[in-house]
Coordinates of C-alpha atoms and ligand atoms in Angstrom, one line a residue:
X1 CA 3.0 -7.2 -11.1
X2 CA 1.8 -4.2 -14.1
X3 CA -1.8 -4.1 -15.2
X4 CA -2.4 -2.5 -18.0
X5 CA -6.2 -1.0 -18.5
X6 CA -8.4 0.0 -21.6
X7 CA -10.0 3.4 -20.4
X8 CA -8.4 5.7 -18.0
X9 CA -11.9 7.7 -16.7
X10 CA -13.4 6.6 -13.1
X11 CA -13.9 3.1 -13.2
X12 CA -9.9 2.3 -13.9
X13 CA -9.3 5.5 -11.6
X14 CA -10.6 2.9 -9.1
X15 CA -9.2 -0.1 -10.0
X16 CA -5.9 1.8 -10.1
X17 CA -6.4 2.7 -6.2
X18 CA -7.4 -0.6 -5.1
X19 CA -4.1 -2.0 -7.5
X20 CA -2.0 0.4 -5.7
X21 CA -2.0 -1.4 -2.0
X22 CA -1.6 -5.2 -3.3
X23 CA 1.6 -3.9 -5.1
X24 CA 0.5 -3.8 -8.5
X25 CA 1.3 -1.0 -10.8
X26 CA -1.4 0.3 -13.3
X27 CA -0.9 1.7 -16.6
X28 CA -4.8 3.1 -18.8
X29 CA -4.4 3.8 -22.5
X30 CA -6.9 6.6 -22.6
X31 CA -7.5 9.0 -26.0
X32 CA -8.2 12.0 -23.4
X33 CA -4.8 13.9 -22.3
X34 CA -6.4 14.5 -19.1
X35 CA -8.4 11.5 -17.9
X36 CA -9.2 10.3 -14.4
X37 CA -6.6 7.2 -14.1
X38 CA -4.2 9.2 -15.4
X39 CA -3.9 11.2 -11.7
X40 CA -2.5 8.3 -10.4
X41 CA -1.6 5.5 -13.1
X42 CA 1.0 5.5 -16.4
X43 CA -0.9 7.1 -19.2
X44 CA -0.5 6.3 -22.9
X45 CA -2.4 9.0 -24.5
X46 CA -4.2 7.2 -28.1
X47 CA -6.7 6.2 -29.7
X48 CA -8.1 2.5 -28.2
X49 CA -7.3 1.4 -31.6
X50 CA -4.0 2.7 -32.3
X51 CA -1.6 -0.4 -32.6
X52 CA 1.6 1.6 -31.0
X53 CA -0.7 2.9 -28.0
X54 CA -1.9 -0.8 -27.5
X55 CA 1.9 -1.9 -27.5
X56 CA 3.2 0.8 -25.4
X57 CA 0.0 0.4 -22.9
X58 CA 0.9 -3.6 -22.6
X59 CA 4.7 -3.2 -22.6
X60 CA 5.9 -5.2 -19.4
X61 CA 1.9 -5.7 -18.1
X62 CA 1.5 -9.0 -17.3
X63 CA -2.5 -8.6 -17.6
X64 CA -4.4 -6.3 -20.0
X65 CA -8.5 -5.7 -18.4
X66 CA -10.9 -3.2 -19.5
X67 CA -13.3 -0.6 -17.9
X68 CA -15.7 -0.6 -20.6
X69 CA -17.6 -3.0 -22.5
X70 CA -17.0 -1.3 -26.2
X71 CA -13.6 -2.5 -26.5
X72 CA -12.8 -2.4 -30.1
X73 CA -11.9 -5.8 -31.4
X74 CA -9.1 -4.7 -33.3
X75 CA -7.8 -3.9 -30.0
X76 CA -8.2 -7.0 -28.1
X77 CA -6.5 -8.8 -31.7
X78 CA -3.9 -6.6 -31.5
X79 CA -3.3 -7.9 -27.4
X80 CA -3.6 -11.1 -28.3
X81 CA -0.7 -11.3 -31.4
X82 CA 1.6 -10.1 -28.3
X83 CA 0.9 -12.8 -26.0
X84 CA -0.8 -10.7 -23.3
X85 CA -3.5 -12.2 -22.1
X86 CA -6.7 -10.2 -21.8
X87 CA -9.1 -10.5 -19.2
X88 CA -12.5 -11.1 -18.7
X89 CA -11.4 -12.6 -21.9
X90 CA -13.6 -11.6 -24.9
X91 CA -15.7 -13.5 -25.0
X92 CA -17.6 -11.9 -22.3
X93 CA -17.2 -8.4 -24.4
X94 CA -18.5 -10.5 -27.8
X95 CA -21.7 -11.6 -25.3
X96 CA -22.4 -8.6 -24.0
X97 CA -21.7 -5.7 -27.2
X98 CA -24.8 -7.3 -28.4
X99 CA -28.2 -7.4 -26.8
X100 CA -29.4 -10.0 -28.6
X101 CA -26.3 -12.6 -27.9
X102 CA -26.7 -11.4 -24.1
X103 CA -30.7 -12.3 -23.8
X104 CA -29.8 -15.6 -25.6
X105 CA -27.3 -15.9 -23.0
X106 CA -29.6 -15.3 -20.4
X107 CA -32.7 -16.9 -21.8
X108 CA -30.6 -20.1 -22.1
X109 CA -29.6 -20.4 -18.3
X110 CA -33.5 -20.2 -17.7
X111 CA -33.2 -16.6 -16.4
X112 CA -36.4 -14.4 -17.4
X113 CA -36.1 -11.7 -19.7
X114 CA -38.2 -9.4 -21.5
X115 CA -39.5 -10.3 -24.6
X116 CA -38.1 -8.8 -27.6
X117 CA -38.3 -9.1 -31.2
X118 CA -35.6 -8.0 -34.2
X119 CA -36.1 -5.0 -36.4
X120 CA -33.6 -4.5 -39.1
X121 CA -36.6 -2.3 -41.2
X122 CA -40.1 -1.4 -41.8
X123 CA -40.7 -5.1 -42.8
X124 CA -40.5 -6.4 -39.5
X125 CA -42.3 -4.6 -37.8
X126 CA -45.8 -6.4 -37.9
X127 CA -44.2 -9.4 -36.7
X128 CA -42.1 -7.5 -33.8
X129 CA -45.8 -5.7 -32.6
X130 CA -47.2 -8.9 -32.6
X131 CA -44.4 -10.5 -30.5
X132 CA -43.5 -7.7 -28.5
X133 CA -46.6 -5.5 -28.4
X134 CA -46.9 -1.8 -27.4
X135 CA -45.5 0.0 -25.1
X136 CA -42.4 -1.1 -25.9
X137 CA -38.9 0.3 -25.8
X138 CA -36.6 0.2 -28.7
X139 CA -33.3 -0.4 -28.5
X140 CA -30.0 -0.2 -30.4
X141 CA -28.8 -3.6 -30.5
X142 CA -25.2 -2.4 -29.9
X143 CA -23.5 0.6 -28.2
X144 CA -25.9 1.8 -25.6
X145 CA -25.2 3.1 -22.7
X146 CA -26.9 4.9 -19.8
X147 CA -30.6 4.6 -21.5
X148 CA -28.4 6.2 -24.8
X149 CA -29.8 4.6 -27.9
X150 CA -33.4 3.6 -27.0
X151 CA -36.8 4.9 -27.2
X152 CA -40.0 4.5 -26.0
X153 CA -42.6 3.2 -28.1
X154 CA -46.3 3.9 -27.0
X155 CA -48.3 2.8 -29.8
X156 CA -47.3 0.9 -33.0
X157 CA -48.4 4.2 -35.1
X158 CA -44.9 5.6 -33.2
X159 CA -42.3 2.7 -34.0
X160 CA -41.5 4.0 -37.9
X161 CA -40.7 7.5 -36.4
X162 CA -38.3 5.7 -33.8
X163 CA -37.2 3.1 -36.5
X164 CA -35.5 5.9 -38.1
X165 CA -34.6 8.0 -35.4
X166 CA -32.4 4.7 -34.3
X167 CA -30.4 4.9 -37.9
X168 CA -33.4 2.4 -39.1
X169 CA -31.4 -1.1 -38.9
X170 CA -29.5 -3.4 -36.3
X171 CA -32.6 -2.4 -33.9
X172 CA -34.4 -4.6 -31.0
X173 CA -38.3 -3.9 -29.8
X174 CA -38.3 -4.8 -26.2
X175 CA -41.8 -5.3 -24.2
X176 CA -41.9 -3.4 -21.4
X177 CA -41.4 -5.2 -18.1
X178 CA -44.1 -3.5 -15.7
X179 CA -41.0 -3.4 -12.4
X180 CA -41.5 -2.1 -8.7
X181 CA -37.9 -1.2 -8.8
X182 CA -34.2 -2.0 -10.5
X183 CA -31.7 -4.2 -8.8
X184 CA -28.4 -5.3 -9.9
X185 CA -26.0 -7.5 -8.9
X186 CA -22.3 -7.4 -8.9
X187 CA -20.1 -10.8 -9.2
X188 CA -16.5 -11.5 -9.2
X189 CA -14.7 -14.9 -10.3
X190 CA -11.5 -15.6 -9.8
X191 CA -9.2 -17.9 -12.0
X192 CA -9.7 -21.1 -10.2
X193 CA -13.3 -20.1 -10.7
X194 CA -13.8 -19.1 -7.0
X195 CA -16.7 -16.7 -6.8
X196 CA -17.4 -13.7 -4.8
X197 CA -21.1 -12.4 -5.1
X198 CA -21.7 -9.0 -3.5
X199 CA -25.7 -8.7 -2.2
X200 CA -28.0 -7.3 -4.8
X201 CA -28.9 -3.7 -4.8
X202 CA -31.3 -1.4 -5.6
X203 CA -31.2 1.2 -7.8
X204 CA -33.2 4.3 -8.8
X205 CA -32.3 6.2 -12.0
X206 CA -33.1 9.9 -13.0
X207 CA -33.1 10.9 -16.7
X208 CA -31.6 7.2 -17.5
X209 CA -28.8 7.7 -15.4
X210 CA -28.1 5.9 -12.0
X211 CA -29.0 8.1 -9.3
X212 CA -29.2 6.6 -6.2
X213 CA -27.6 2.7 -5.0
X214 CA -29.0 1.1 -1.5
X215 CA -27.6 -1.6 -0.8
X216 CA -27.8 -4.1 0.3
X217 CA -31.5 -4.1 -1.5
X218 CA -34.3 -3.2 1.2
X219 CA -36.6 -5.5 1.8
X220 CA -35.6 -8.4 -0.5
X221 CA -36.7 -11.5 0.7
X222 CA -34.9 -14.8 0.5
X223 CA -36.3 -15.8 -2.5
X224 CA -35.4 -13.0 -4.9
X225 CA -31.9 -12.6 -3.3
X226 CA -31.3 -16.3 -4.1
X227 CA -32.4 -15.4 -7.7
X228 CA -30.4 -12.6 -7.8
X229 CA -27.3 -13.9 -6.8
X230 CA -27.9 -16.6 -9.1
X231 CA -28.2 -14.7 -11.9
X232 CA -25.1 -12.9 -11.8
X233 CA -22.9 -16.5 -10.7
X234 CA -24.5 -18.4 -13.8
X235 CA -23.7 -15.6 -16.2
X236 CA -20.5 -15.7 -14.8
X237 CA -19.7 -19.1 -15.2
X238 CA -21.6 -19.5 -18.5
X239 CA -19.2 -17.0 -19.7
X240 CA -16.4 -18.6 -18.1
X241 CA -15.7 -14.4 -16.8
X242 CA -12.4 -13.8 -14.9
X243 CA -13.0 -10.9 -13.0
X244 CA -15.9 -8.6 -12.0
X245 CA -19.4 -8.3 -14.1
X246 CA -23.1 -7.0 -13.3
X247 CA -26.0 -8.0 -14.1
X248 CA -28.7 -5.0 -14.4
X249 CA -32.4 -6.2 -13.1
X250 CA -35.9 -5.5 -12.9
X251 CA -38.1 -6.8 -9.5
X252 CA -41.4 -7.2 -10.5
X253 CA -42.6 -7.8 -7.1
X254 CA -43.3 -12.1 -8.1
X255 CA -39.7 -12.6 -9.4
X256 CA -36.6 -11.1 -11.1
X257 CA -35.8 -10.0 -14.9
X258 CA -32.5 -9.4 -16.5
X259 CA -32.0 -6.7 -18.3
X260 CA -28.1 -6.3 -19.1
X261 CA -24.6 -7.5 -18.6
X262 CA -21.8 -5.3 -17.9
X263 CA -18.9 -7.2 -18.0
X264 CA -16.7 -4.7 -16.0
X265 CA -16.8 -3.2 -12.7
X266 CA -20.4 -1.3 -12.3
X267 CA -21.4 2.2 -10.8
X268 CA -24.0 0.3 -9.1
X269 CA -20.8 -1.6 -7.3
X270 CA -19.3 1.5 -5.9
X271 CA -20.5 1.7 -2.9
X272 CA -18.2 -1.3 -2.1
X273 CA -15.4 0.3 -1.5
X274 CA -16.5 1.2 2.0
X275 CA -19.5 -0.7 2.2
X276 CA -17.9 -3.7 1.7
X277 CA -15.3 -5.9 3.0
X278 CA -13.8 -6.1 -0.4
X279 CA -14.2 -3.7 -2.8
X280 CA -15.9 -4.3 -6.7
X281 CA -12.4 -2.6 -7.9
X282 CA -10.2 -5.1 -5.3
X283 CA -11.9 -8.5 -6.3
X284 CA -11.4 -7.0 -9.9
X285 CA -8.1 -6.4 -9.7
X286 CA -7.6 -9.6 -7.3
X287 CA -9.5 -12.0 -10.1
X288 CA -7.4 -10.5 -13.2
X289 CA -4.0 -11.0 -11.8
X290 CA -4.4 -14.6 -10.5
X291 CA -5.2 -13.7 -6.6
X292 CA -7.3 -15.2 -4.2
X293 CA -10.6 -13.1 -4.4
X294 CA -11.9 -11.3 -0.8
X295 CA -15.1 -11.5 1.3
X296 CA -17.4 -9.7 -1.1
X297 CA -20.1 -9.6 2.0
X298 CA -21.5 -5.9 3.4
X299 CA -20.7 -4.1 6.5
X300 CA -23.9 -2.3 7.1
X301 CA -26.3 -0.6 5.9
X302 CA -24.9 1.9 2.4
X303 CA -26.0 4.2 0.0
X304 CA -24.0 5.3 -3.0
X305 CA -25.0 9.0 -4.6
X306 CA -23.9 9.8 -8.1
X307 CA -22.3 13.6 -8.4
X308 CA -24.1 14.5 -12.0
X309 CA -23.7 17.5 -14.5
X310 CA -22.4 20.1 -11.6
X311 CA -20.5 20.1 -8.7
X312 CA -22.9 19.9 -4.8
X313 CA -21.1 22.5 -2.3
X314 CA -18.2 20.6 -1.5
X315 CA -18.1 21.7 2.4
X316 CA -21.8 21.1 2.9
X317 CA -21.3 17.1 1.7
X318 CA -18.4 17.4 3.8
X319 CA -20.1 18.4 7.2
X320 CA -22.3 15.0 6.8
X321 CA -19.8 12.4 9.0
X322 CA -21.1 9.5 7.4
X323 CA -20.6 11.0 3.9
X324 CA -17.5 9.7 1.8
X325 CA -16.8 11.9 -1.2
X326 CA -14.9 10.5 -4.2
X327 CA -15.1 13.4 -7.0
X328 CA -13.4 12.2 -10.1
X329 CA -11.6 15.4 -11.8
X330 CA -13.4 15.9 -14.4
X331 CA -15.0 19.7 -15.5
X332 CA -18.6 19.5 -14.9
X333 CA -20.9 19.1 -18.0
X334 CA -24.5 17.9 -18.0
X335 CA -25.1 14.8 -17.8
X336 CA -21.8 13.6 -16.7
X337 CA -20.6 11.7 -14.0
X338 CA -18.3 14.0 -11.8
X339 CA -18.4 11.6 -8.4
X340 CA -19.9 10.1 -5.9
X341 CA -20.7 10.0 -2.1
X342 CA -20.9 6.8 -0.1
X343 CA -22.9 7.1 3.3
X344 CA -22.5 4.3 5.3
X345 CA -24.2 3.0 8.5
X346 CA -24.0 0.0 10.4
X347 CA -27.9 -0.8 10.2
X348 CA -30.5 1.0 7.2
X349 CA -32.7 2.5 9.5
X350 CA -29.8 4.9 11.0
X351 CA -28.8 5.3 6.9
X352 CA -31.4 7.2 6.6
X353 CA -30.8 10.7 8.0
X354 CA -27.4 11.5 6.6
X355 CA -28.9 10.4 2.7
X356 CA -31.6 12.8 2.7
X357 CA -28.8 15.5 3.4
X358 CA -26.8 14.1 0.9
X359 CA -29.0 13.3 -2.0
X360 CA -31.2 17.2 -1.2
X361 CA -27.5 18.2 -2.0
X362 CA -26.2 16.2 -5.3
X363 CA -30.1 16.5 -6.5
X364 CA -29.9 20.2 -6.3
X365 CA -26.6 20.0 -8.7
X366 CA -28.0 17.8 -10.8
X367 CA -27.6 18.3 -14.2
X368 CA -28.5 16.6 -17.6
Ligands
AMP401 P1 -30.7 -0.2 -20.5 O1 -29.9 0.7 -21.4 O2 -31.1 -1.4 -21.2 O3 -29.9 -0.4 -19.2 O4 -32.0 0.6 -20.1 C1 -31.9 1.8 -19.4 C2 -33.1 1.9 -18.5 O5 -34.3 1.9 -19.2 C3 -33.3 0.8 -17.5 O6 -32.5 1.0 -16.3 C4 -34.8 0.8 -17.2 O7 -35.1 1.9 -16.3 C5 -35.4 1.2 -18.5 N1 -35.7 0.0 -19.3 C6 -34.9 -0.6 -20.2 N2 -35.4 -1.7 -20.7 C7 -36.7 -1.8 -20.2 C8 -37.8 -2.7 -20.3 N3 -37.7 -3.8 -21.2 N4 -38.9 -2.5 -19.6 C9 -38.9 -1.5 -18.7 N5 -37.9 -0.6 -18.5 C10 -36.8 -0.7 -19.3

């Protein structure tokens, strides 16, 4: 089998090494000469909308996915007048490129979400106060990505500012949900609809970028898991999703909130690939081509460390033996994702050592 990816950076760098053991060969169509994937995978070097990149990328794949959610729709048009199917198909990525479609989504299933109100100009903006209230955090409605294209708005005296700091229209005021800590969960569905929920997690971001994953989620009792994990299996099903998507949330200590949908493999599902019986990138792969899916369930206790901005002393992470370093290639740059470390255990309370050595070192390189 040949799988052709949109995106050639980390996430389809993954997919690509969990492809390469169930016999499937990979091909990313990436703009970047040098990207990730393209260590390991064919690479068409063009633009994601460039109709002889798209035909060169899906020449002989039998499946064309996607590792991120901004997928032009020119693109997936252009897929579709060859005859290769594209999965998730897009209507997850129609759902999810718009933050409004996704809380209707949401909001529909009965899953709680923040409130929000519409702000296209200065005209709304009495009626989006009074919906929403302040503090509140304003949001592009489209295009956002690691806490890019949002703003916090303490009083209403601040929203015109942030109005037009946003580009004025296509805008959305969200309240702010008052959380004890983020949780996402990550769910894969196979063609025959078979599901594969791994547990929720917990996640702690720095400057708007994910930080730290623990997983699975101390301390979650019965209830919120439940929630959790159905959250992610009704999104998936509402969306009829073939393959892997994640659900961003917010534990308020009484229940869960939604936040977002990626409908693609998910940082906070990297841990996974040792922390898991079956990796995020495997069950993605798995779902896509037609496979049965695998045992999503943990082993242990993990935590998953984002590499950020510069580089930790390579030998130092090294010397930790529960510390699994996966460093993507890339030249360091502030606020970029360079890698990650995995540090696994078989219970949390022996996790605990080995990730203060780890995070004291990728906190200290930390850069945004
Ligand atoms: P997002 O781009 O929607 O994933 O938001 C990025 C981060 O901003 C989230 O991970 C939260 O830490 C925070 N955030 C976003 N929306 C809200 C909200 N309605 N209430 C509180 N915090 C939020």
């Amino acid at each position: 089998m040949r799988l052709a990816i949109l995106g050639g950076g980390q996430l389809a760098w993954m997919l690509a090494q969990a492809a390469e053991p169930l016999g499937i060969a990979v091909a990313v169509l990436d703009p970047s000469s040098d990207c990730a994937a393209g260590r390991i995978a064919d690479h068409v070097v063009a633009a994601y909308d460039d109709p002889d990149g798209l035909d060169r990328v899906a020449d002989g794949a039998d499946v064309v996915t996607y590792e991120f959610e901004n997928v032009p729709a020119a693109a997936v048009t252009r897929l579709a007048e060859r005859g290769v199917p594209v999965l998730p198909f897009p209507a997850s990525l129609a759902v999810t490129q718009d933050r409004v479609r996704e809380k209707e989504l949401l909001a529909g299933l009965g899953i709680a979400v923040a409130p929000y109100a519409l702000i296209d100009g200065p005209d709304d903006f009495p009626a989006a106060l009074e919906r929403v209230g302040a503090p509140g955090i304003l949001k592009t409605r489209r295009l956002g990505y690691d806490g890019k294209g949002q703003v916090r708005v303490a009083a209403a005296d601040d929203l015109a500012g942030a109005v037009a700091g946003l580009g004025g229209t296509d805008l959305i005021l969200e309240g702010l949900v008052a959380f004890e800590r983020e949780l996402s969960i990550v769910v894969a569905r196979g063609a025959d609809g078979a599901i594969a929920a791994h547990p929720p997690v917990e996640n702690e971001h720095r400057d708007g970028i994910l930080a730290c994953t623990l997983a699975p989620a101390p301390g979650l009792d019965e209830t919120r898991r439940a929630e959790a994990e159905r959250i992610g299996v009704a999104v998936a099903e509402a969306l009829d999703h073939i393959g892997v998507l994640c659900v961003e949330l917010f534990d308020t200590g009484s229940g869960i909130v939604a936040n977002e949908i990626a409908p693609r493999v998910h940082n906070s599902g990297h841990w996974t690939i040792e922390g898991a019986v079956t990796s995020q990138f495997e069950n993605h792969v798995r779902a896509v081509c037609g496979l049965p899916l695998g045992d999503p369930a943990a082993r242990g206790a993990t935590a998953m460390v984002n590499i950020v901005g510069s580089e930790p002393p390579l030998e130092d992470l090294l010397a930790i033996p529960a510390a699994h370093l996966h460093l993507y290639g890339k030249a360091p740059r502030d606020g970029r994702k360079l890698g990650h470390v995995t540090v696994t255990a078989a219970a949390a309370d022996a996790l605990a050592a080995p990730l203060v050595r780890v995070r004291a070192l990728c906190d200290a390189a930390w850069r945004t």
